[in-house]
Short mmCIF file of C-alpha atoms in Angstrom, two decimals:
data_model
loop_
_atom_site.label_atom_id
_atom_site.label_comp_id
_atom_site.label_asym_id
_atom_site.label_seq_id
_atom_site.Cartn_x
_atom_site.Cartn_y
_atom_site.Cartn_z
CA MET A 1 20.22 -14.77 4.19
CA ARG A 2 16.92 -15.11 2.02
CA HIS A 3 14.54 -11.19 3.12
CA GLU A 4 11.22 -12.10 2.75
CA ALA A 5 9.10 -9.27 1.18
CA THR A 6 7.05 -6.76 3.81
CA THR A 7 4.51 -5.39 1.05
CA ARG A 8 2.82 -6.47 -2.04
CA ARG A 9 1.86 -4.33 -4.81
CA ARG A 10 -0.53 -4.78 -7.71
CA ALA A 11 0.73 -3.22 -11.10
CA PRO A 12 -0.79 -4.56 -14.86
CA THR A 13 1.90 -6.96 -14.87
CA GLY A 14 0.23 -8.83 -11.50
CA TRP A 15 1.44 -8.83 -7.74
CA VAL A 16 5.01 -7.48 -7.50
CA SER A 17 6.97 -8.28 -4.69
CA CYS A 18 8.86 -5.38 -2.59
CA GLY A 19 10.63 -3.53 0.04
CA PHE A 20 13.38 -5.17 2.39
CA PRO A 21 12.34 -5.34 6.03
CA GLY A 22 13.93 -1.80 7.71
CA GLY A 23 13.18 -0.10 4.48
CA ARG A 24 16.77 0.68 3.27
CA ARG A 25 15.63 -0.41 -0.84
CA GLU A 26 12.80 -1.23 -2.50
CA CYS A 27 13.16 -4.87 -4.35
CA LEU A 28 10.87 -5.53 -7.47
CA ARG A 29 10.32 -9.72 -7.70
CA LEU A 30 8.47 -10.31 -10.92
CA HIS A 31 7.05 -13.50 -11.20
CA GLY A 32 5.66 -13.24 -14.85
CA GLY A 33 2.21 -14.72 -13.53
CA ARG A 34 0.85 -17.88 -13.28
CA GLY A 35 3.87 -20.54 -14.49
CA TYR A 36 5.92 -17.98 -14.58
CA GLY A 37 5.22 -17.91 -18.45
CA HIS A 38 4.73 -14.25 -18.84
CA LYS A 39 6.64 -12.11 -21.21
CA TYR A 40 6.58 -8.45 -20.38
CA THR A 41 6.31 -6.32 -22.98
CA ASP A 42 7.73 -2.87 -23.31
CA GLU A 43 4.23 -0.85 -22.42
CA GLU A 44 4.74 -2.81 -19.04
CA MET A 45 8.31 -2.32 -18.95
CA ALA A 46 8.02 1.49 -19.35
CA TRP A 47 5.59 1.85 -17.12
CA LEU A 48 7.28 0.03 -14.09
CA ALA A 49 10.52 2.58 -14.89
CA GLU A 50 8.66 5.58 -14.85
CA CYS A 51 7.10 4.40 -11.25
CA TRP A 52 10.55 3.75 -9.99
CA VAL A 53 13.17 5.66 -11.56
CA GLY A 54 15.60 7.50 -9.84
CA LYS A 55 14.90 5.34 -6.25
CA GLY A 56 17.72 2.97 -6.20
CA ALA A 57 15.27 0.34 -7.06
CA LEU A 58 16.03 -4.03 -7.37
CA PHE A 59 14.47 -5.46 -9.89
CA MET A 60 14.83 -9.36 -10.27
CA PHE A 61 12.64 -10.90 -13.03
CA ASN A 62 11.32 -14.68 -12.24
CA ASN A 63 9.44 -16.38 -15.79
CA LEU A 64 10.95 -17.78 -18.01
CA PHE A 65 12.15 -14.94 -19.94
CA MET A 66 14.19 -13.63 -17.05
CA GLU A 67 16.72 -13.45 -19.11
CA GLU A 68 15.49 -11.23 -21.94
CA ASP A 69 12.89 -9.42 -19.85
CA ALA A 70 15.89 -8.14 -17.84
CA LEU A 71 18.20 -7.21 -20.99
CA ARG A 72 15.61 -5.41 -22.34
CA PHE A 73 14.16 -3.51 -19.49
CA LEU A 74 17.74 -1.96 -18.76
CA GLN A 75 17.01 -0.23 -22.30
CA VAL A 76 13.45 0.84 -21.21
CA LEU A 77 15.28 2.18 -18.05
CA ARG A 78 18.05 3.89 -19.86
CA ARG A 79 15.61 5.65 -22.06
CA VAL A 80 13.16 6.93 -19.23
CA GLU A 81 16.28 7.95 -17.69
CA GLU A 82 17.23 10.09 -19.99
CA ARG A 83 13.55 11.81 -20.54
CA SER A 84 13.83 12.24 -16.46
#
């Protein structure tokens, strides 16, 4: 089953789609900008992590660097969680 995003928010990293129907959990789909070619910086990832730490959000990188960005984001998220 495909869930459509219920809202769209503007972030420094571009448009972020978020929200499952019924408000069960936030899901952020990070497209990587036009052509999916943006490689997220540690600063952009830290901003996202700080906004969403402890809220049970799901993140999906949908860009050309998705695997690398997702692995780096895990490291950034862990650092932010340790500080919280």
